[in-house]
Coordinates of C-alpha atoms in Angstrom, one line a residue:
M1 CA 13.9 -11.5 22.3
D2 CA 17.8 -11.7 22.9
Y3 CA 19.6 -9.6 20.1
N4 CA 22.8 -11.1 21.3
N5 CA 21.5 -14.5 19.9
Y6 CA 21.2 -13.6 16.5
K7 CA 24.5 -11.8 16.1
V8 CA 26.7 -13.7 13.6
S9 CA 30.1 -15.0 15.5
S10 CA 32.5 -13.7 13.2
T11 CA 32.7 -10.0 12.4
T12 CA 34.2 -10.7 9.2
E13 CA 31.4 -13.0 8.0
T14 CA 28.8 -10.3 9.2
K15 CA 30.6 -7.6 7.2
T16 CA 30.7 -10.2 4.0
R17 CA 26.9 -10.9 4.1
A18 CA 26.2 -7.3 4.6
N19 CA 28.2 -6.3 1.5
K20 CA 26.4 -9.4 -0.3
F21 CA 23.2 -8.0 0.7
L22 CA 23.9 -4.3 -0.4
N23 CA 25.0 -5.3 -3.8
T24 CA 22.0 -7.8 -4.3
A25 CA 19.5 -5.0 -3.5
V26 CA 21.3 -2.6 -5.7
M27 CA 21.5 -5.4 -8.4
M28 CA 17.6 -5.9 -8.1
N29 CA 16.8 -2.4 -8.1
N30 CA 18.6 -1.8 -11.2
D31 CA 16.7 -4.7 -13.0
N32 CA 13.5 -3.4 -11.9
H33 CA 12.8 -6.3 -9.6
S34 CA 9.9 -5.9 -7.1
C35 CA 9.3 -7.7 -4.0
H36 CA 5.9 -7.1 -3.2
Q37 CA 3.9 -10.1 -1.9
H38 CA 1.3 -10.2 -4.7
H39 CA 3.9 -10.8 -7.3
E40 CA 4.9 -14.4 -8.7
E41 CA 6.0 -17.1 -6.6
E42 CA 9.4 -17.5 -8.1
E43 CA 10.2 -13.9 -7.8
E44 CA 9.1 -14.4 -3.8
E45 CA 11.4 -17.1 -3.3
E46 CA 14.4 -15.3 -5.1
T47 CA 13.6 -12.3 -3.1
H48 CA 13.2 -14.2 0.3
C49 CA 16.5 -16.0 -0.4
W50 CA 18.5 -12.8 -0.3
F51 CA 16.4 -11.3 2.3
D52 CA 17.6 -14.3 4.6
D53 CA 21.1 -12.4 4.4
A54 CA 19.6 -9.5 5.8
C55 CA 17.8 -11.2 8.7
I56 CA 20.9 -12.8 10.1
L57 CA 22.4 -9.2 10.6
D58 CA 22.0 -7.6 14.3
M59 CA 20.2 -4.2 14.4
D60 CA 23.3 -2.0 14.2
Y61 CA 24.7 -3.7 10.8
F62 CA 21.1 -3.8 9.4
V63 CA 20.5 0.0 9.8
K64 CA 24.2 0.6 8.5
T65 CA 23.6 -1.8 5.5
L66 CA 20.0 0.0 5.0
S67 CA 21.8 3.6 4.9
G68 CA 24.0 2.2 2.3
I69 CA 21.3 0.8 0.3
K70 CA 19.4 4.4 0.4
Q71 CA 22.4 6.2 -0.8
K72 CA 22.8 3.9 -3.6
G73 CA 19.3 5.0 -4.8
V74 CA 17.3 1.9 -4.4
R75 CA 13.4 2.5 -4.6
S76 CA 11.3 3.1 -1.6
D77 CA 9.1 0.1 -2.1
L78 CA 12.0 -2.2 -2.2
I79 CA 13.5 -0.7 1.1
G80 CA 10.0 -1.0 2.5
S81 CA 9.8 -4.7 1.7
I82 CA 13.2 -5.2 3.4
I83 CA 12.3 -3.6 6.5
T84 CA 9.0 -5.7 6.7
H85 CA 10.3 -8.9 6.1
Y86 CA 13.3 -8.0 8.7
A87 CA 10.9 -7.0 11.5
S88 CA 8.6 -9.9 10.8
K89 CA 11.4 -12.4 11.0
W90 CA 12.5 -11.1 14.5
L91 CA 9.3 -9.8 16.1
P92 CA 6.4 -12.3 15.4
D93 CA 4.1 -9.4 16.8
L94 CA 4.6 -7.6 13.5
S95 CA 3.7 -10.8 11.1
S96 CA 0.2 -11.5 9.9
S97 CA 1.0 -15.3 10.4
T98 CA 2.6 -17.2 13.3
D99 CA 3.5 -20.3 11.2
I100 CA 6.7 -18.8 9.5
F101 CA 8.3 -18.3 13.0
S102 CA 8.5 -22.0 13.9
D103 CA 12.1 -22.1 13.1
N104 CA 12.8 -19.0 14.9
K105 CA 11.4 -20.3 18.6
D106 CA 14.8 -21.2 19.7
R107 CA 16.3 -18.0 18.9
L108 CA 13.2 -15.8 20.2
T109 CA 13.0 -17.7 23.8
S110 CA 15.6 -16.9 26.1
P111 CA 16.0 -17.0 29.9
E112 CA 16.4 -13.2 30.1
S113 CA 14.1 -11.3 32.5
V114 CA 10.7 -9.7 31.1
T115 CA 11.9 -6.2 31.8
A116 CA 15.1 -6.8 29.4
S117 CA 12.8 -8.5 27.0
W118 CA 10.4 -5.5 27.1
L119 CA 13.3 -2.8 26.9
K120 CA 14.8 -4.5 23.6
K121 CA 11.3 -4.9 22.0
R122 CA 11.0 -1.2 22.4
F123 CA 14.4 -0.3 21.1
F124 CA 13.5 -2.6 18.3
V125 CA 10.3 -0.9 17.4
E126 CA 11.9 2.7 17.8
T127 CA 14.6 1.8 15.6
L128 CA 12.4 0.3 12.6
V129 CA 10.4 3.7 12.9
G130 CA 13.2 5.6 12.5
V131 CA 14.6 3.9 9.6
L132 CA 11.2 4.0 7.5
P133 CA 11.6 5.7 4.1
P134 CA 9.9 9.0 4.0
E135 CA 7.6 8.0 1.0
K136 CA 4.1 7.3 2.7
D137 CA 3.1 4.4 0.3
S138 CA 6.5 2.4 0.8
I139 CA 5.2 0.3 3.9
P140 CA 1.8 -1.6 3.8
C141 CA -0.8 -0.1 6.1
N142 CA -1.5 -3.4 7.8
F143 CA 2.1 -3.9 9.0
L144 CA 2.2 -0.3 10.1
L145 CA -1.2 -1.0 12.2
R146 CA 0.7 -4.1 13.6
L147 CA 3.9 -2.0 14.3
L148 CA 1.3 0.6 16.2
R149 CA -0.3 -2.3 18.1
T150 CA 3.5 -3.6 19.4
A151 CA 4.6 0.2 19.7
N152 CA 1.4 0.8 22.3
M153 CA 2.3 -2.4 24.1
V154 CA 5.9 -1.9 24.9
G155 CA 5.2 2.0 25.7
V156 CA 7.4 3.7 23.0
E157 CA 7.8 7.7 22.9
G158 CA 5.0 9.6 21.9
S159 CA 6.7 11.0 18.9
Y160 CA 7.2 7.5 17.3
R161 CA 3.5 6.7 17.9
L162 CA 2.5 10.1 16.4
E163 CA 4.7 9.3 13.5
L164 CA 2.7 5.6 12.8
E165 CA -0.4 7.4 13.2
K166 CA 0.4 9.9 10.5
R167 CA 1.6 7.3 8.0
I168 CA -1.5 4.7 8.8
S169 CA -4.0 7.7 8.3
W170 CA -2.6 8.5 5.0
Q171 CA -3.5 5.0 3.7
L172 CA -6.2 4.1 6.1
D173 CA -8.4 3.0 3.1
Q174 CA -5.9 0.1 2.7
A175 CA -6.5 -1.1 6.1
S176 CA -8.1 -4.4 7.3
L177 CA -10.6 -4.7 10.3
K178 CA -8.6 -7.3 11.9
E179 CA -5.4 -5.2 12.1
L180 CA -7.6 -2.0 13.0
M181 CA -8.8 -3.7 16.2
I182 CA -5.9 -2.8 18.3
P183 CA -6.2 -3.7 21.9
S184 CA -6.2 -0.9 24.6
F185 CA -3.1 -1.5 26.9
S186 CA -4.0 1.7 29.2
H187 CA -4.8 0.8 32.4
T188 CA -7.1 4.0 32.8
C189 CA -9.3 2.7 29.6
G190 CA -12.2 0.6 30.3
T191 CA -12.8 -1.0 26.9
L192 CA -11.2 -3.8 25.3
L193 CA -10.0 -2.0 22.0
D194 CA -8.4 1.2 21.6
V195 CA -11.2 3.4 20.2
E196 CA -9.3 6.6 21.0
I197 CA -6.4 5.4 18.4
V198 CA -9.2 4.7 15.7
I199 CA -10.9 8.1 16.4
R200 CA -7.7 10.2 15.8
L201 CA -6.8 8.1 12.8
V202 CA -10.3 8.9 11.2
K203 CA -10.2 12.4 11.8
R204 CA -6.6 12.7 10.3
F205 CA -7.8 10.9 7.1
V206 CA -10.9 13.3 6.9
C207 CA -8.6 16.2 7.0
L208 CA -6.8 14.8 4.1
D209 CA -10.1 14.3 2.3
H210 CA -11.0 18.1 2.8
E211 CA -7.7 19.0 1.4
G212 CA -8.5 17.2 -1.6
V213 CA -5.6 14.7 -1.2
K214 CA -7.6 11.6 -0.9
S215 CA -10.4 10.4 -3.4
G216 CA -14.1 9.6 -3.0
A217 CA -13.8 6.2 -3.4
A218 CA -11.2 6.1 -0.5
L219 CA -13.4 7.9 1.6
I220 CA -16.2 5.4 1.0
K221 CA -13.9 2.3 1.8
V222 CA -12.8 4.1 5.2
A223 CA -16.7 4.5 5.9
K224 CA -17.5 0.7 5.5
L225 CA -14.4 -0.2 7.4
I226 CA -15.5 2.2 10.5
D227 CA -19.0 1.0 10.2
S228 CA -17.7 -2.7 10.4
Y229 CA -15.5 -1.7 13.4
L230 CA -18.3 0.2 15.3
A231 CA -20.3 -3.0 14.8
E232 CA -17.5 -5.0 16.5
V233 CA -16.7 -2.4 19.3
A234 CA -20.5 -1.9 20.1
L235 CA -20.5 -5.3 21.8
D236 CA -18.4 -3.9 24.6
A237 CA -20.4 -3.2 27.7
N238 CA -17.9 -0.7 28.7
L239 CA -18.0 1.5 25.4
T240 CA -19.4 4.9 26.3
L241 CA -22.2 6.7 24.3
S242 CA -19.8 9.6 23.8
E243 CA -16.9 7.3 22.4
F244 CA -19.4 5.9 20.0
V245 CA -20.9 8.9 18.8
S246 CA -17.5 10.5 18.3
L247 CA -16.4 7.7 16.2
A248 CA -19.6 7.6 14.1
G249 CA -19.6 11.3 13.7
A250 CA -16.0 11.7 12.9
L251 CA -17.1 10.8 9.2
P252 CA -18.9 13.6 6.9
T253 CA -22.3 12.7 5.8
H254 CA -21.4 12.2 2.3
A255 CA -18.9 9.3 3.1
R256 CA -21.6 6.8 3.4
A257 CA -23.3 5.6 0.2
T258 CA -25.7 3.9 2.5
D259 CA -26.6 4.0 6.2
D260 CA -27.2 0.3 6.8
G261 CA -23.8 -0.3 8.1
L262 CA -24.3 2.5 10.7
Y263 CA -27.9 1.2 11.5
R264 CA -26.5 -2.1 12.2
A265 CA -23.8 -0.8 14.4
I266 CA -26.4 1.5 16.3
D267 CA -28.7 -1.2 16.8
T268 CA -25.8 -3.5 18.1
Y269 CA -25.0 -0.9 20.6
L270 CA -28.7 -0.9 21.7
K271 CA -28.8 -4.5 22.1
A272 CA -25.8 -4.6 24.1
H273 CA -26.5 -1.5 26.3
P274 CA -30.3 -2.0 27.0
S275 CA -29.9 1.0 30.0
V276 CA -29.3 3.7 27.4
S277 CA -32.0 6.4 28.1
K278 CA -34.5 7.5 25.8
Q279 CA -32.9 10.6 25.1
E280 CA -29.6 9.1 24.1
R281 CA -31.5 6.6 21.8
K282 CA -32.7 9.9 20.1
G283 CA -29.3 11.1 19.8
L284 CA -28.2 7.7 18.3
C285 CA -30.7 7.7 15.8
R286 CA -29.9 11.4 14.6
L287 CA -26.8 10.0 13.1
I288 CA -28.8 7.8 11.0
D289 CA -30.2 9.4 7.5
S290 CA -33.3 7.6 7.0
R291 CA -33.3 8.5 3.3
K292 CA -30.2 6.5 2.7
L293 CA -31.5 3.1 4.3
T294 CA -31.9 0.3 1.7
P295 CA -35.6 -1.5 1.8
E296 CA -34.4 -4.4 3.9
A297 CA -32.9 -2.1 6.6
S298 CA -35.9 0.1 6.7
L299 CA -38.1 -2.9 7.1
H300 CA -35.9 -3.9 9.8
A301 CA -36.0 -0.6 11.5
A302 CA -39.8 -0.2 11.2
Q303 CA -40.0 -3.2 13.4
N304 CA -37.4 -2.6 15.8
E305 CA -38.6 -2.0 19.2
R306 CA -35.4 -0.7 20.5
L307 CA -35.6 2.7 18.2
P308 CA -37.7 5.7 19.4
V309 CA -41.3 6.0 17.9
R310 CA -40.0 9.6 16.2
A311 CA -37.0 7.4 14.4
V312 CA -39.5 4.7 13.2
I313 CA -41.8 7.6 11.8
Q314 CA -39.2 9.0 9.9
V315 CA -38.2 5.7 8.4
L316 CA -41.8 5.1 7.2
F317 CA -42.1 8.9 5.7
S318 CA -38.8 8.2 3.8
E319 CA -39.9 4.8 2.3
Q320 CA -43.4 6.6 1.3
T321 CA -41.5 9.2 -0.3
K322 CA -39.1 6.7 -2.4
L323 CA -42.4 4.9 -3.4
N324 CA -44.1 8.1 -4.4
R325 CA -41.2 8.8 -6.5
H326 CA -40.7 5.2 -7.9
L327 CA -44.4 5.3 -8.7
D328 CA -44.3 8.7 -10.5
W329 CA -41.3 7.5 -12.6
S330 CA -42.9 4.4 -13.5
S331 CA -46.3 5.9 -14.3
G332 CA -44.5 8.7 -16.4
S333 CA -42.3 5.9 -18.3
F334 CA -45.4 3.8 -18.8
S335 CA -47.2 6.7 -20.2
G336 CA -44.1 7.8 -22.2
L337 CA -44.1 4.2 -24.0
R338 CA -47.8 4.5 -24.7
S339 CA -47.9 7.8 -26.2
P340 CA -46.8 8.2 -29.6
C341 CA -46.1 12.0 -29.6
N342 CA -43.4 11.6 -27.0
G343 CA -41.2 9.3 -29.1
S344 CA -38.6 10.3 -31.6
L345 CA -39.6 10.2 -35.1
D346 CA -36.3 9.3 -36.2
T347 CA -36.1 6.1 -33.6
P348 CA -39.5 4.9 -33.4
L349 CA -40.1 2.9 -30.2
R350 CA -40.9 -0.8 -30.2
C351 CA -44.5 -1.6 -29.4
L352 CA -44.9 -3.5 -26.0
S353 CA -46.1 -6.7 -26.1
K354 CA -49.4 -7.8 -23.9
R355 CA -47.3 -9.7 -21.7
E356 CA -45.0 -6.8 -21.2
M357 CA -47.8 -4.2 -20.7
S358 CA -49.2 -6.5 -18.2
A359 CA -46.2 -7.0 -16.3
Q360 CA -45.8 -3.2 -16.0
Q361 CA -49.5 -2.8 -15.0
M362 CA -48.7 -5.5 -12.3
E363 CA -45.8 -3.6 -11.1
I364 CA -47.5 -0.1 -10.7
R365 CA -50.6 -2.0 -8.9
K366 CA -48.2 -3.4 -6.5
L367 CA -46.3 0.0 -5.9
K368 CA -49.7 1.6 -5.4
E369 CA -50.8 -1.0 -2.8
E370 CA -47.7 -0.5 -0.8
V371 CA -48.0 3.4 -0.8
Y372 CA -51.7 2.9 0.4
R373 CA -50.4 0.3 3.2
L374 CA -47.8 2.7 4.3
Q375 CA -50.4 5.8 4.2
N376 CA -52.9 3.5 6.6
Q377 CA -50.1 2.7 8.7
C378 CA -48.9 6.4 9.3
N379 CA -52.6 7.5 9.4
A380 CA -53.2 5.0 12.3
M381 CA -50.5 6.2 14.3
Q382 CA -51.7 9.9 13.8
V383 CA -54.8 8.9 15.0
Q384 CA -53.5 7.3 18.1
L385 CA -51.3 10.6 18.7
E386 CA -54.2 12.7 18.5
R387 CA -56.3 10.7 20.7
M388 CA -53.4 10.7 23.2
V389 CA -53.2 14.7 22.5
E390 CA -56.7 15.3 23.3
K391 CA -56.8 13.2 26.3
K392 CA -53.9 15.1 27.7
K393 CA -55.6 18.5 26.9
G394 CA -58.9 17.4 28.7
L395 CA -56.7 16.7 31.8
F396 CA -54.8 20.2 31.1
F397 CA -58.1 22.1 30.9
K398 CA -59.5 20.6 34.2
L399 CA -56.3 21.6 36.1
K400 CA -56.1 25.2 34.5
K401 CA -59.7 26.0 36.2
F402 CA -57.8 25.6 39.4
G403 CA -55.0 27.9 38.1
I404 CA -52.5 25.0 37.3
G405 CA -50.7 24.6 34.0
N406 CA -49.8 26.8 31.2
R407 CA -50.9 26.8 27.3
S408 CA -48.6 24.6 25.3
S409 CA -46.8 26.2 22.5
S410 CA -47.8 23.6 19.7
I411 CA -49.1 19.9 19.4
V412 CA -45.7 18.8 18.9
G413 CA -44.6 19.7 22.2
E414 CA -47.6 17.9 23.8
V415 CA -46.6 14.8 21.5
E416 CA -43.1 14.9 22.9
K417 CA -44.3 15.1 26.6
I418 CA -46.7 12.2 25.9
M419 CA -44.0 9.8 24.6
E420 CA -41.7 10.6 27.2
Q421 CA -44.5 9.8 30.0
E422 CA -46.1 7.0 28.1
S423 CA -43.0 5.1 26.5
G424 CA -44.2 1.9 28.0
R425 CA -47.6 1.9 26.3
F426 CA -46.8 3.6 22.9
G427 CA -43.1 3.9 22.7
R428 CA -42.9 0.1 22.1
E429 CA -45.7 -0.2 19.5
T430 CA -44.3 -0.6 16.0
P431 CA -46.1 0.2 13.0
M432 CA -46.9 -3.7 12.0
D433 CA -48.4 -3.9 15.3
L434 CA -50.8 -1.3 14.2
K435 CA -52.1 -3.5 11.3
S436 CA -55.3 -5.0 12.9
G437 CA -56.2 -1.2 14.1
V438 CA -55.9 -0.1 10.3
L439 CA -58.2 -2.8 8.9
G440 CA -60.9 -1.4 11.1
V441 CA -60.6 2.3 9.9
M442 CA -63.1 2.4 7.0
T443 CA -62.7 6.1 5.9
P444 CA -58.8 7.0 6.6
H445 CA -57.9 10.6 7.5
K446 CA -56.4 13.0 5.1
W447 CA -52.7 12.3 4.5
R448 CA -50.6 15.1 6.5
K449 CA -47.5 16.1 4.6
S450 CA -45.8 17.6 8.0
T451 CA -43.3 15.1 9.4
S452 CA -43.8 16.6 13.0

């Protein structure tokens, strides 16, 4: 970009336009006009008309004029809109659309060297960061993300990048997934996207949440955004497990209303990285709270061969607990409706029709059948685990006669060892595969409350 090309030929004309721009800005501020993008089309056309007076100014005159506007007490949101429009006109990388720059192609293309163009872009970005208003909400978050992306591309000073990251983290809940996917321009980074920047942004935002600056709704928005980002970056074969875990664990546990998005991201990572060891899979699954999975996600997890057996069992236990609670609630509600002593004398309950009572009984019957099915599945899995443990113990006692081996501390330890050694045999067997075995069990074992 050649800054000499967009300088006005006449210095007098430049000063005239600068003064006109200054006076118009002050007048719009006094009339309480706004220049946000979501306002009426007529107001946008009027705003863009006098924005064009600013866009013909070179950087020096623009900074001087902007300083005069600040001294006149113009609102920070109006100043932010001026900066955003000016930057988007002269640096297409800072715009969310490239169509509006079709008339600037001649001015943006010049025969100058790549190094000179790179240095001018760097100066342009550093100057923009320096004139940003101090109010943190005066500049849209997506524009700041595009500015940070350009800053990393041209290699601006670290202090400017730090200032941008602080501003972005303040309003990270307003960011979009498209703008958050900042490419990595470092030669030492193997991933396509710059994950380290996102980790820093999330950690700063969480610190603001701990200080009580941000609301819980903003934290939930950020959690959804990060889960979507994790699902995208998980496809990168060069993404390390530590980077994935660091970003997923940067958010507190109460940030996610459900863990469906996190589960989808972990499943995507396991699918794109089949060489992940069993211990690493267990570490990834510890990030998921099985109690916060929806029934659809739990059903998918129960049949997912990429998950460890222990994670599948935890999902089944959680679903069984949810069904038991729902069953107790439904039974209590149903018995309460049938019992007249539970109702208030002042507001008598309406008698249920036969159709409504039949529908409730059908729902309770379905819940009981679902609980019984899950119990049978878990019982069948426990039977197989006990058989494998007994088989292992028999071999252990035979070896002990010859003075080999030590006594195990618990059955859980035996199960862990067996699952490590026989992952190909039982580790890939999902609860749905055990259905045929369950049908053959005439008298199921007593239900165990231990989750170990």
